[in-house]
XYZ file of C-alpha atoms in Angstrom:
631
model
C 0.000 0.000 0.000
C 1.250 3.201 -0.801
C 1.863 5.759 2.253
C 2.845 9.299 1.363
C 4.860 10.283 4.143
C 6.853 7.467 3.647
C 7.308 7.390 0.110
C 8.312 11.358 -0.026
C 11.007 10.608 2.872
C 12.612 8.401 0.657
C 13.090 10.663 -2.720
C 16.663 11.010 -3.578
C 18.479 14.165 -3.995
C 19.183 13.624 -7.782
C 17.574 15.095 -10.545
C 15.191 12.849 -12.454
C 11.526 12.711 -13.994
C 8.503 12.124 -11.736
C 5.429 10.426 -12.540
C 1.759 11.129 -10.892
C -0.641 8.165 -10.660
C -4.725 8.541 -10.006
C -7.162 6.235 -8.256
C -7.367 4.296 -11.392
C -3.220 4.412 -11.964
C -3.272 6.525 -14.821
C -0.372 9.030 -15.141
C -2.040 11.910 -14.436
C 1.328 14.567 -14.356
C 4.666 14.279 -15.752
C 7.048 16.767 -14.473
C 10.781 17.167 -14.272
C 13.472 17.882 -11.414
C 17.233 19.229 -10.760
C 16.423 17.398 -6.898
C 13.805 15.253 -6.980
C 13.183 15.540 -3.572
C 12.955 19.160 -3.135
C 10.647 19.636 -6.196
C 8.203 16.811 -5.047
C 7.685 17.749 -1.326
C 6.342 20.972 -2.908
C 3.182 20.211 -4.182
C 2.169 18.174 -0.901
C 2.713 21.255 1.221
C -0.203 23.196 2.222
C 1.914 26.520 2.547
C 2.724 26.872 -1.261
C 0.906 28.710 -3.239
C 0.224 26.544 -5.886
C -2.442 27.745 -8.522
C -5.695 26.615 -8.614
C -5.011 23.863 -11.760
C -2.560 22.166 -9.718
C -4.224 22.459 -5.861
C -7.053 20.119 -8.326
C -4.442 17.691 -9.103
C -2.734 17.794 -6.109
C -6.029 16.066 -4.520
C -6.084 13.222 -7.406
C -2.644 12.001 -6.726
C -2.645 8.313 -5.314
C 1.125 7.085 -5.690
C 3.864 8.431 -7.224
C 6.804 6.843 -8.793
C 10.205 8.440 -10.431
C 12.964 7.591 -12.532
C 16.573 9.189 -11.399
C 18.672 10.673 -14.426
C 22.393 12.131 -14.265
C 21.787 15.617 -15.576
C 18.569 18.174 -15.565
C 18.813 17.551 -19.499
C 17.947 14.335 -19.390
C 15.397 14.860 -16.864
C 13.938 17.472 -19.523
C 14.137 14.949 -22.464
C 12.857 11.797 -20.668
C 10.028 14.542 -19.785
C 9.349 15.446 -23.390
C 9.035 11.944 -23.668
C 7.190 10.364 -21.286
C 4.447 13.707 -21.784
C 4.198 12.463 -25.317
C 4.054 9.115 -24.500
C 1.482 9.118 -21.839
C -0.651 12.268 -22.626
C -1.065 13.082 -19.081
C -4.630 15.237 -18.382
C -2.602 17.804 -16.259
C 0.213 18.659 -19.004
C -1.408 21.455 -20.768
C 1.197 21.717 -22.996
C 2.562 18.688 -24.618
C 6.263 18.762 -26.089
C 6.623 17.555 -29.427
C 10.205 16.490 -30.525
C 10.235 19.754 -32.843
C 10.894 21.233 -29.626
C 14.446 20.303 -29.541
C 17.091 20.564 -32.406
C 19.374 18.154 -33.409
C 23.011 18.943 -35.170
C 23.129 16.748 -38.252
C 25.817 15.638 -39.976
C 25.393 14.675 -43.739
C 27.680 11.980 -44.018
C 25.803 10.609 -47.384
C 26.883 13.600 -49.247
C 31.150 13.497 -51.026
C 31.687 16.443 -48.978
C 29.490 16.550 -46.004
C 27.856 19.389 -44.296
C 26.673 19.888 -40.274
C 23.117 21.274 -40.499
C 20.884 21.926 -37.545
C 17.475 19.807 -38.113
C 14.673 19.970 -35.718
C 13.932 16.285 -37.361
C 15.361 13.241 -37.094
C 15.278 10.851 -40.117
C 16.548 7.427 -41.086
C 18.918 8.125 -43.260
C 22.637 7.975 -44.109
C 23.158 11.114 -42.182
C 24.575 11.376 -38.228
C 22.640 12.949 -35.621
C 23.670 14.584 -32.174
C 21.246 15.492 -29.585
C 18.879 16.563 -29.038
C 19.727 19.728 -27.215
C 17.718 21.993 -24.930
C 19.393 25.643 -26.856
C 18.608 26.155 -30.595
C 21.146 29.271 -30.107
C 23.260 26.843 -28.631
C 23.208 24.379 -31.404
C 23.507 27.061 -34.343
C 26.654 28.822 -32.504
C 27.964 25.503 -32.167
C 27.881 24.401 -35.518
C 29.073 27.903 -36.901
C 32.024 27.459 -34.354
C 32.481 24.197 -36.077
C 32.465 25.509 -39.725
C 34.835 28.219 -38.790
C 37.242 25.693 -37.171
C 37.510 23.435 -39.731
C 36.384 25.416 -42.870
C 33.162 23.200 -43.575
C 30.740 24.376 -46.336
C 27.188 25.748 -45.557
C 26.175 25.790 -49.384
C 23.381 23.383 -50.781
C 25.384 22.803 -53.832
C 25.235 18.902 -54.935
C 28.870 18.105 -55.267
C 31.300 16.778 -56.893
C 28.307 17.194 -59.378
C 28.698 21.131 -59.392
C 32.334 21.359 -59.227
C 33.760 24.345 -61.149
C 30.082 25.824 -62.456
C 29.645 28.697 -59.862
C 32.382 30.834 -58.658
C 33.310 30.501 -54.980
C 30.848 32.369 -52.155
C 31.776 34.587 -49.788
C 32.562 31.935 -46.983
C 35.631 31.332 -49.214
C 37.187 34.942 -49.365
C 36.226 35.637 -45.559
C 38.427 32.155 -45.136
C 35.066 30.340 -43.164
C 35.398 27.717 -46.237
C 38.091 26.129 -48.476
C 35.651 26.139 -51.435
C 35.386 22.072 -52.277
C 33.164 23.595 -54.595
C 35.833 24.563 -56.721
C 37.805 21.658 -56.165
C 40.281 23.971 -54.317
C 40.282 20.918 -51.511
C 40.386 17.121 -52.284
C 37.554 14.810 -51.155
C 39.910 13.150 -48.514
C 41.419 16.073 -46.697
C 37.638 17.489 -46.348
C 36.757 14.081 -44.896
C 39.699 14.865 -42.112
C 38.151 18.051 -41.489
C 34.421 16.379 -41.088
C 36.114 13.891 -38.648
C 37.389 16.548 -36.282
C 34.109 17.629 -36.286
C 32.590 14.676 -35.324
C 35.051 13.863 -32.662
C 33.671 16.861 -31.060
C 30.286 16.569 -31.291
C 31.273 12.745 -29.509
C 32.656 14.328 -26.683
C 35.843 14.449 -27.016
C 36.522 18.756 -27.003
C 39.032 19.044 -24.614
C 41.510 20.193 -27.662
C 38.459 22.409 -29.503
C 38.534 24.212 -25.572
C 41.770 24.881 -25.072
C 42.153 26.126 -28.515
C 39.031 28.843 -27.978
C 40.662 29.780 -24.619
C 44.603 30.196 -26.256
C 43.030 32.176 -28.761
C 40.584 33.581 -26.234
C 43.394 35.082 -24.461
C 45.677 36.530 -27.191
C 43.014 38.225 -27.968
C 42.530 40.166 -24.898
C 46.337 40.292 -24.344
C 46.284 41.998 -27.667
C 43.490 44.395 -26.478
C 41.147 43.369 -28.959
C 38.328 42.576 -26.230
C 35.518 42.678 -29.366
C 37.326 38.797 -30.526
C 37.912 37.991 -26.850
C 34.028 38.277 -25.932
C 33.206 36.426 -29.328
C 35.554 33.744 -27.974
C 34.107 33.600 -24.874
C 30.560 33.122 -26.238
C 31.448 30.658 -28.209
C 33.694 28.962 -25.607
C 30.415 29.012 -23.409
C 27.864 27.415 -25.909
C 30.763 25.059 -26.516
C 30.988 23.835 -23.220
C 26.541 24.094 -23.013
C 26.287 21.634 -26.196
C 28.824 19.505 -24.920
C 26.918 18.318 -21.897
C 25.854 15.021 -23.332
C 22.464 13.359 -22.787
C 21.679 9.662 -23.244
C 17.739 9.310 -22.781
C 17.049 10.002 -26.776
C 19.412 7.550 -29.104
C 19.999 8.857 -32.524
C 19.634 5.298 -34.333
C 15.476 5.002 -34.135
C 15.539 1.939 -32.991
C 13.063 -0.265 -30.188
C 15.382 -1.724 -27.675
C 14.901 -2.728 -24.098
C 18.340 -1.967 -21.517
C 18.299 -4.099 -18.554
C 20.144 -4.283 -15.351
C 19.912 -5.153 -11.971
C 21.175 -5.076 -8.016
C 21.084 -7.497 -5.929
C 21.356 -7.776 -1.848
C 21.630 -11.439 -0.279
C 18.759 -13.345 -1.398
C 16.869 -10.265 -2.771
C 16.922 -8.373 -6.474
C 15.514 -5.977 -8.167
C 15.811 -5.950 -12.324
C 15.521 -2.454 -13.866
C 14.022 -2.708 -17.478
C 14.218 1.043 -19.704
C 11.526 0.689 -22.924
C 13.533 2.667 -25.726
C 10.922 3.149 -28.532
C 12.135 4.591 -31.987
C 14.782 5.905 -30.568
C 13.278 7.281 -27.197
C 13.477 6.307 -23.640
C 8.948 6.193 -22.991
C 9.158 4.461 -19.598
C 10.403 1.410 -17.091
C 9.490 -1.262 -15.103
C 11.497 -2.998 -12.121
C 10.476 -6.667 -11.150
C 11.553 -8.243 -8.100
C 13.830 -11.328 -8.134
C 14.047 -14.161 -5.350
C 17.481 -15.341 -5.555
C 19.662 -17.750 -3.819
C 23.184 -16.066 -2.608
C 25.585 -18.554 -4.582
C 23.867 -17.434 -7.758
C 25.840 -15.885 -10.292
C 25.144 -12.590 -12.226
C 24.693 -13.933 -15.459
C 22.345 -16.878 -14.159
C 20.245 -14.283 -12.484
C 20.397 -12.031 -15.908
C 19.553 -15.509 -18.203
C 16.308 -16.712 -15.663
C 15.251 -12.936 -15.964
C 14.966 -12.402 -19.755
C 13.829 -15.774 -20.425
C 11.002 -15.390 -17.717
C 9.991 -11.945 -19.003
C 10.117 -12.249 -22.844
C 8.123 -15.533 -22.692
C 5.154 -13.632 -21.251
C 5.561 -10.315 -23.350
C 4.048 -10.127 -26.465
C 6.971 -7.115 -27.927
C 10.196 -8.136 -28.509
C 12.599 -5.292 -29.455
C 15.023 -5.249 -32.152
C 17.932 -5.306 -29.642
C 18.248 -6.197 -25.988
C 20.936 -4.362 -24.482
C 21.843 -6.039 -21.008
C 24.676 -5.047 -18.001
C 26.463 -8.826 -18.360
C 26.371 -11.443 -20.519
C 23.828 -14.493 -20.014
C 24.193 -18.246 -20.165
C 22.977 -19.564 -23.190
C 23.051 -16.493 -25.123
C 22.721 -17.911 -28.824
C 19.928 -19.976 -28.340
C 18.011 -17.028 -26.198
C 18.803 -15.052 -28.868
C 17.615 -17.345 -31.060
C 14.438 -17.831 -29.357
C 13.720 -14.123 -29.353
C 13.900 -13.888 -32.480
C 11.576 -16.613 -33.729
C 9.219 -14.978 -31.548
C 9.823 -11.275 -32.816
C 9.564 -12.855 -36.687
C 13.252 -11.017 -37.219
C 16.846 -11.056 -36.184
C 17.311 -9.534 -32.064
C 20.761 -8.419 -30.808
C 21.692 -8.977 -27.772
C 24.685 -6.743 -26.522
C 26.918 -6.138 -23.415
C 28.243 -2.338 -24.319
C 31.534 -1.573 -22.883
C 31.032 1.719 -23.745
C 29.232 4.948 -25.213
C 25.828 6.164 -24.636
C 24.112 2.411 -24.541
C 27.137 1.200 -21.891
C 26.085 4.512 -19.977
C 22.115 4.196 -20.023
C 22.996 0.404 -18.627
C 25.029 1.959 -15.507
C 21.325 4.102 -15.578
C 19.236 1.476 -15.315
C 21.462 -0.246 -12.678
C 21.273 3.008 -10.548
C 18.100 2.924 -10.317
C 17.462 -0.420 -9.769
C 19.846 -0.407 -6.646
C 17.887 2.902 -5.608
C 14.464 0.594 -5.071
C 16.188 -2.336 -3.605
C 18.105 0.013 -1.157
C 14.593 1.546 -0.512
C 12.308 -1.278 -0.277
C 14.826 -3.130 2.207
C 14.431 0.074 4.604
C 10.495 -0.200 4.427
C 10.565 -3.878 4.700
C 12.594 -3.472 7.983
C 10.224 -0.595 8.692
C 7.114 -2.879 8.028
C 8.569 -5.464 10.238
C 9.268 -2.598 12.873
C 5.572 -1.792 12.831
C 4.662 -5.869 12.635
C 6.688 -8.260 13.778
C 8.642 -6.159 16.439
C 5.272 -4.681 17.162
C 4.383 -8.169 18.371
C 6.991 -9.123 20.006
C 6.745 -6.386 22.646
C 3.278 -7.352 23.151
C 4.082 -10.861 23.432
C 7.138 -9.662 26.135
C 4.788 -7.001 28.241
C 2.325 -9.741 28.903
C 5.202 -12.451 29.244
C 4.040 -14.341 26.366
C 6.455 -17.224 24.638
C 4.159 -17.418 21.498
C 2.247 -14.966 19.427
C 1.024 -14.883 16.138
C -2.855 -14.710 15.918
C -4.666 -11.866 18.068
C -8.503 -11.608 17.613
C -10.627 -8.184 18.860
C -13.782 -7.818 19.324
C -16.742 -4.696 19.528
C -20.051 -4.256 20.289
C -22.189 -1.550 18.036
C -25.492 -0.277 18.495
C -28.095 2.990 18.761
C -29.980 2.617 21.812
C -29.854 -1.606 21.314
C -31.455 -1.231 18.007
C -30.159 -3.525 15.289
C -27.166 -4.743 18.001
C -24.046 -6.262 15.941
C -20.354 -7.544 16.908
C -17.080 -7.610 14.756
C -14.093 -9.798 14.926
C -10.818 -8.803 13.368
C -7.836 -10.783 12.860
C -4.125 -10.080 12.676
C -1.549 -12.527 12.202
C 2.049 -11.291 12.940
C 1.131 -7.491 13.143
C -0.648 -7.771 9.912
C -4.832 -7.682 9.435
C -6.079 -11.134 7.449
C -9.006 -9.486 6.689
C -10.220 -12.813 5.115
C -10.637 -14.005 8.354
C -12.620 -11.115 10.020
C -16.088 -11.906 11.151
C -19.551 -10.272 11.723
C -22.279 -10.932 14.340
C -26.295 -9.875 14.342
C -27.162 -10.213 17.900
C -30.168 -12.852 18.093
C -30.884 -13.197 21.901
C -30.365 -9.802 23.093
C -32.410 -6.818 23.780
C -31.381 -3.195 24.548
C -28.244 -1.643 25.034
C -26.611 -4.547 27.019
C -22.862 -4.590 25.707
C -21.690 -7.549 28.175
C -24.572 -9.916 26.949
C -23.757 -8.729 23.354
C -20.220 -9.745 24.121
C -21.394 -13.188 25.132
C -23.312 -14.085 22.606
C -20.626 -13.127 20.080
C -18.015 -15.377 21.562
C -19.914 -17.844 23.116
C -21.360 -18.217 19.038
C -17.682 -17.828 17.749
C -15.891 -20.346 19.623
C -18.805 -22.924 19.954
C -18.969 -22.991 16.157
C -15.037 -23.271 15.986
C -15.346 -26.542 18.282
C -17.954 -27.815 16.418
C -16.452 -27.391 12.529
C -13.346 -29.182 14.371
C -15.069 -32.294 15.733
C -16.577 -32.510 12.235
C -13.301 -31.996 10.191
C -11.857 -34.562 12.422
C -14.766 -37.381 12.071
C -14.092 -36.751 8.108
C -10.370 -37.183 8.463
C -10.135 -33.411 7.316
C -7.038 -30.859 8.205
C -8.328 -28.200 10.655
C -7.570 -25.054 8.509
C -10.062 -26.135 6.184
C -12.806 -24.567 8.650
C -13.543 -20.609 8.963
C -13.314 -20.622 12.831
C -11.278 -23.328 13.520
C -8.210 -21.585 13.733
C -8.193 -20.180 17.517
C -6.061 -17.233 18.664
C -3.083 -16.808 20.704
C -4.198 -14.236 22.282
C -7.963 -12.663 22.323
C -8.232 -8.388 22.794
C -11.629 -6.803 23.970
C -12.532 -3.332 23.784
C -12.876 -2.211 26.962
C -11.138 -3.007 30.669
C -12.242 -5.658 33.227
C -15.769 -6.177 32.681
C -15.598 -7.066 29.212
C -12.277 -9.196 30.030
C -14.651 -10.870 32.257
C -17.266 -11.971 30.316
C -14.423 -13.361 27.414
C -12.997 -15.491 30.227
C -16.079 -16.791 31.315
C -16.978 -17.923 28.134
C -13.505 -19.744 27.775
C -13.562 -21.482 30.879
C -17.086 -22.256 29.946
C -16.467 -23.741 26.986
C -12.915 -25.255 28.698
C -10.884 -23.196 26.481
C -7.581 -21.924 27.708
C -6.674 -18.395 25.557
C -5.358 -15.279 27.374
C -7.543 -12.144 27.747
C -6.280 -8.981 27.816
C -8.320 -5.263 27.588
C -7.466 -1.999 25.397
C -8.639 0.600 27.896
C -9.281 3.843 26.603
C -8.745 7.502 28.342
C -11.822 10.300 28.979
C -10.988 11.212 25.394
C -11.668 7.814 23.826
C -8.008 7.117 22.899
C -6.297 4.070 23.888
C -4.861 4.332 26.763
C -2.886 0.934 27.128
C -3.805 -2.871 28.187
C -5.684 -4.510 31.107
C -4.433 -8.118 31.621
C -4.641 -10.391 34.881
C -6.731 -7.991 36.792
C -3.846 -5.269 36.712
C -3.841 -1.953 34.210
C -0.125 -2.515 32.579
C 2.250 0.693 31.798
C 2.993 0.877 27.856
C 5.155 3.574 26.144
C 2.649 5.285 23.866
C 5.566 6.318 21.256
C 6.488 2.021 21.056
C 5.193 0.299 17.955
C 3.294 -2.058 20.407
C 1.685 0.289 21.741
C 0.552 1.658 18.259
C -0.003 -1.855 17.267
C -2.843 -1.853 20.105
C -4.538 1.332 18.664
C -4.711 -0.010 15.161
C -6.377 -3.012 16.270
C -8.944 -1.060 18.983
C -9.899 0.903 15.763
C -10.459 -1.529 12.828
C -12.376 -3.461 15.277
C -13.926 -0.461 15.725
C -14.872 0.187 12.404
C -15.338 -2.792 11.241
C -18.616 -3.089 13.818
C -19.810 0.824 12.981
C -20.106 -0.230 9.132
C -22.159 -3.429 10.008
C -24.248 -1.679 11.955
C -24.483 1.111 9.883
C -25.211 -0.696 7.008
C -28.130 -2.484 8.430
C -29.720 0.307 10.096
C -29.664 1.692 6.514
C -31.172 -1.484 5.118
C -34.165 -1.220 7.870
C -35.042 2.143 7.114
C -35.330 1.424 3.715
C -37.522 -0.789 4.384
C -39.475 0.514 6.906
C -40.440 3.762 4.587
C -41.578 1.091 1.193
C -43.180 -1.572 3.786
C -45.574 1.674 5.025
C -46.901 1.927 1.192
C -50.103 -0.080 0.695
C -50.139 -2.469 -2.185
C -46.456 -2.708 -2.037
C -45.058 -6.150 -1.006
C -41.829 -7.750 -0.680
C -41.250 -8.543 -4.648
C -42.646 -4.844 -5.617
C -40.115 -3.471 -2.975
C -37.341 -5.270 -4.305
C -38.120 -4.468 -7.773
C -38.406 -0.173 -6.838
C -35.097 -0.662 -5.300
C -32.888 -2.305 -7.991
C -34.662 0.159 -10.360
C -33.956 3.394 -8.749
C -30.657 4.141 -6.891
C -31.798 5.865 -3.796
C -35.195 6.576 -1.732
C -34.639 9.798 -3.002
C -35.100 9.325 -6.262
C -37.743 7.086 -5.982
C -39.941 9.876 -4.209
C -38.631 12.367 -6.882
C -40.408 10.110 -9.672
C -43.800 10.597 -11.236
C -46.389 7.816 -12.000
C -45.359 7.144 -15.349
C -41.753 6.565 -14.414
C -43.057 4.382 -11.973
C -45.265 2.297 -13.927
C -41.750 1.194 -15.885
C -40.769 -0.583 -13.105
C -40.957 -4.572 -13.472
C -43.923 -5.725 -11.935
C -45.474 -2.310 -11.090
C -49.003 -1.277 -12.403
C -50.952 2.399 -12.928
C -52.782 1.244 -9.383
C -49.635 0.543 -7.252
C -47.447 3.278 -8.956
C -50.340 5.964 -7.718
C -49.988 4.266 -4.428
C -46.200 4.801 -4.516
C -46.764 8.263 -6.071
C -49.516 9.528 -3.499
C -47.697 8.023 -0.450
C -44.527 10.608 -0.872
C -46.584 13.008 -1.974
C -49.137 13.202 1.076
C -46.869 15.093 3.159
C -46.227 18.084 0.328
C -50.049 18.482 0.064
C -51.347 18.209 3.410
C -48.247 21.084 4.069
C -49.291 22.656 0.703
C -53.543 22.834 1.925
C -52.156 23.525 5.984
C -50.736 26.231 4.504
C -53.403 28.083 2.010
C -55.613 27.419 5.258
C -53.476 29.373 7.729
C-alpha cells in the first residue's frame, strides 16, 4: 500500500523525472526535477501557493513513482518523452520532438555538411542530440564551420564542381571552397572527422584552442574577438553536456540491469521506442546467494520475454547471459526477425545500462528500509506485546466490539491479525439474536460464546471426516484474544472460555476520557505501555479496525431497515414490488422524486400501485401545501 509520508522521505536528492498516478493508476502529471526531492515535497505542502489547476491535481494524486537521471537535461528529455508518451490530463502543454534541435551531420553527401534539423530521419546522415538551446546548437555548428572550414552551401557536389564561382565563406576564409575543387575529397573528410570527434565528446583540444586564442586576444586588447571567444567557448561547453535518454539510431530496444542484496533483487528494465526512452518497469527477483550474475540475468529475460508479447530489435543487457545464442535465437523466432543482444563496454548504450542499474539499486536500497520498517511496525510490534504480557508465542490476536443505537439492530465484529498484519479474510460479523437493549456484556457473550462454539464444532466434524483443521472458517483459535474495553468485558471473554474449557489469554485496550487508547488490562492489573512504542501503536490499530469494522455493520443495516421501513408503510407494495423499486432506482430519493409514469416502468409495477407509490410521498407536500393556504 502506498503511504505518502513514507514514500516522499525516501526521494533522492538527484535530478530525475517524476510520474503522478490517479485512483485508477493513470499518469495523471509528468514533471521534471534538478532534486527530486525538493521539487516533489512541494506540491504536498499546504503553505505553497500553488495555482488553482494544480491544488485540483494535487487532490487526485494516489502514488507516485520516479525515474533518477544524471543531468537536468535528461530529466527534460525523458520529460518530453514520457508527456508524449502518456498524454497526461494535467500537461497542458505537450512537447513535441520539434521542440528540440538536433546537429546533423550529412555523411551521405562526397563532402558533407553539419546542419541543424529539428527532425530526425533514417537516413545515411549522423545525428547529435537533441539539445535543450537552438542558439546553442547554431553557434555551435558555426564554431564548427569556422574551425575546420566546412561548407554551408546546398550545392550537390562533386556534381557542381567548377560551375559557380566561390561564395563569400571562401574569401572571408570560413570555407576552403570544395566547390571549386580547391580541396580534395579526402582532406575534407579529415576536417568532417574533427568535427565529429567533437560533437562525440571528445573537445578538450576544440577548448583549449578557444581559450589560447581567447586570451591573445585580450592580451592583444582586442576585447571585441575575446568576448566572441568567450561566447562561443560558453555554448561550446553548453552543447557539450551530453544526454543519453534520446538515441539517434530510431531503434526499439529494451536496456536491462539489476542489483542485488543477499537473497533479494531488483531488475531495472528502460523501454527505448524509436529511438526514445517512454518508460520502465522494475520486477523483483528471489534469488539464492551462490547465484551468479549472469544466471540471475539468463532466468530474468527468459522469464519476461516468454510472457511479453513485444520483442525489441535489440536487448541491451549489463552482463552477458548463459545460453546467449539460443536465447537469442528464441527471441527472435518470436519477434519474426533477427534480435541483438549486446553487453556495451562503452558509449551512450554502456552509460544508459550503468542508468538502469542506478536505479534499480535505488528501489532495492529503498524497499529493504520499508521492509525493515514494516517489520518494525509488525513483527517487532508483536513481540513487545508478546514480552509485556510475558508471552512465549504470538502470532494470531482476535478483537472484538459491540455496536449499536440505543440496542437497536445490536451487531459484533471480529478482526484478525496474524504477525502485526490484518487477514481481513478471516474477520467476522455478528447480528445479535438473543439480546435486547443496550446490554454490551450480553452482546459480548453471545458473540463469543457463538464464535468459539462454532469453531469446536467445525473441528469435531473436520476430524470425524479425516479433514485438516484449517479447512474450517473458525477453527483456527487465537493466541491471544483483545476486547474493547477493561475488566468487565475481560470478564465476560474469560467466562466464556472457561465455559467452553478453552484456555486463551484475555487482555483489555482501555481507553482515556478522550476515547483514545490508553494501554492494556491483563490479569486484573492496568499494565504501563510507552505510547511512542510500535506495540503500543499496534494496540490502537487493532482497537480501531475493530472499531470500524462493527460501525459499518451496523451502519449498514440500520440503513437497510429504514429502507424498508419507509416502502413496507406503502399499501399495495409487497416484498417482490419493494425489491423491484429498489434495484430500479438508486436511492429513496429518487424514488420519491419520480412521477407515476416513471413508476409504472418498473418490473412488476401497475398504474394502481405506482399511484400508491406516487400519493404516499406526496401526502406530506399536500397536506403542508392545503395547511398552509388554510393558515
Amino acid at each position: 500500500m502506498f503511504q505518502l509520508d513514507e514514500e516522499l522521505k525516501k526521494l533522492p536528492n538527484r535530478p530525475g523525472v517524476y510520474i503522478m498516478h490517479d485512483a485508477a493508476d493513470a499518469i495523471i502529471y509528468v514533471g521534471k526535477a534538478v532534486s527530486l526531492k525538493n521539487r516533489v515535497r512541494q506540491y504536498f505542502q499546504s503553505s505553497r501557493n500553488k495555482g488553482p489547476k494544480i491544488e485540483k491535481m494535487v487532490t487526485h494524486i494516489k502514488r507516485f513513482e520516479y525515474i533518477i537521471t544524471d543531468s537536468e537535461l535528461e530529466a527534460l528529455v525523458l520529460e518530453c518523452n514520457l508527456i508524449k508518451e502518456h498524454r497526461p490530463k494535467y500537461n497542458t502543454v505537450l512537447k513535441d520532438d520539434k521542440t528540440y534541435p538536433y546537429i546533423k551531420v550529412t555523411l551521405g553527401e562526397e563532402f558533407p555538411r553539419v546542419l541543424f534539423s529539428r527532425q530526425m530521419k533514417k537516413d545515411k546522415s549522423k545525428y547529435f542530440g537533441p539539445y535543450t538551446s537552438s542558439d546553442s546548437v547554431r553557434e555551435t555548428i558555426e564554431l564548427l564551420q569556422k574551425l575546420y572550414a566546412i561548407r554551408t552551401c546546398s550545392r550537390v557536389l562533386p556534381r557542381d564542381i567548377g560551375k559557380e564561382r566561390a561564395c563569400l565563406n571562401y574569401h572571408i576564409k570560413r570555407c576552403e571552397a570544395p566547390c571549386q575543387g580547391a580541396i580534395g575529397r579526402e582532406e575534407y573528410r579529415e576536417n568532417i572527422s574533427k568535427a565529429l570527434e567533437f560533437l562525440n565528446g571528445n573537445y578538450t583540444a576544440v577548448i583549449r584552442e578557444v581559450e589560447a586564442k581567447m586570451t591573445a586576444a585580450s592580451e592583444q586588447l582586442d576585447f571585441e574577438k575575446a568576448i566572441e571567444y568567450r561566447e562561443l567557448l560558453k555554448s561550446v561547453r553548453q552543447i557539450a553536456q551530453k544526454q543519453k535518454i534520446t538515441n539517434t539510431d530510431g531503434e526499439d530496444k529494451d536496456i536491462i540491469a539489476f542489483a542485488a542484496d543477499g537473497e533479494d533483487a531488483v531488475v531495472q528494465v528502460f523501454f527505448v521506442r524509436d529511438g526514445r526512452l517512454i518508460g520502465r518497469e522494475h520486477f523483483y527477483v528471489r534469488i539464492a546467494a551462490e547465484d551468479k550474475n549472469r544466471q540471475i540475468l539468463g532466468s530474468f529475460v527468459k522469464q519476461f520475454y516468454a510472457g511479453t508479447p513485444f520483442i525489441p530489435k535489440e536487448i541491451i543487457l549489463q552482463e552477458d547471459i548463459e545460453d546467449e545464442e539460443i536465447v537469442a535465437e528464441w527471441l527472435a523466432k518470436k519477434r519474426g526477425q533477427k534480435v541483438r543482444i549486446r553487453v556495451p563496454k562503452k558509449g551512450v548504450k554502456e552509460k544508459l545500462v550503468e542508468l538502469a542499474a542506478k536505479n534499480a539499486q535505488l528501489v532495492l536500497s529503498q524497499d529493504k528500509e520499508k521492509i525493515k520498517r514494516e517489520e518494525g511496525r509488525t513483527l517487532g510490534a508483536v513481540r513487545e506485546i508478546a514480552k509485556l504480557l510475558n508471552m512465549e508465542r504470538l502470532q494470531r490476536i482476535e478483537a472484538y466490539d459491540i455496536s449499536n443505537t440505543s440496542g437497536y439492530e445490536s451487531v459484533g465484529s471480529m478482526v484478525v491479525y496474524e504477525k502485526g498484519k490484518p487477514c481481513r479474510s478471516d474477520y467476522r460479523k455478528f447480528k445479535l439474536r438473543t439480546v435486547q437493549g443496550p446490554d454490551d456484556y450480553a452482546s459480548m457473550k453471545e458473540v463469543l460464546t457463538r464464535r468459539f462454539v462454532h469453531g469446536q464444532q467445525e473441528k469435531e466434524e473436520l476430524k470425524k471426516k479425516d479433514l485438516p483443521q484449517e479447512v474450517g472458517s473458525f477453527t483456527k483459535f487465537p493466541d491471544l484474544i483483545m476486547m474493547d474495553g477493561g475488566r468487565g468485558q475481560v470478564n465476560i471473554a474469560e467466562r466464556v472460555l472457561e465455559e467452553l474449557d478453552i484456555a486463551i489469554p484475555v487482555c483489555g485496550m482501555v481507553k482515556d476520557d478522550n476515547h483514545r487508547t490508553r494501554g492494556l488490562y491483563y490479569h486484573n492489573a492496568e499494565l504501563p505501555i510507552d505510547r511512542h512504542s510500535e506495540g503500543f501503536q499496534l494496540i490502537t490499530r487493532i482497537q480501531d479496525e475493530a472499531h470500524r469494522f462493527a460501525i459499518e455493520y451496523h451502519r449498514s443495516l440500520r440503513m437497510k431497515g429504514q429502507v424498508r421501513s419507509v416502502l413496507d408503510d406503502i399499501s399495495g407494495i409487497g416484498t417482490v414490488r419493494r425489491k423491484a423499486l429498489m434495484k430500479y432506482f438508486a436511492s429513496i430519493e429518487e424514488i420519491r422524486t419520480a412521477d407515476v409514469d416513471v413508476l409504472k416502468n418498473v418490473p412488476g409495477m401497475n398504474e394502481s400501485s405506482a399511484k400508491s407509490v406516487y400519493g404516499f410521498f406526496h401526502a406530506a407536500e399536500k397536506n403542508t401545501i392545503e395547511k398552509t393556504t388554510t393558515d
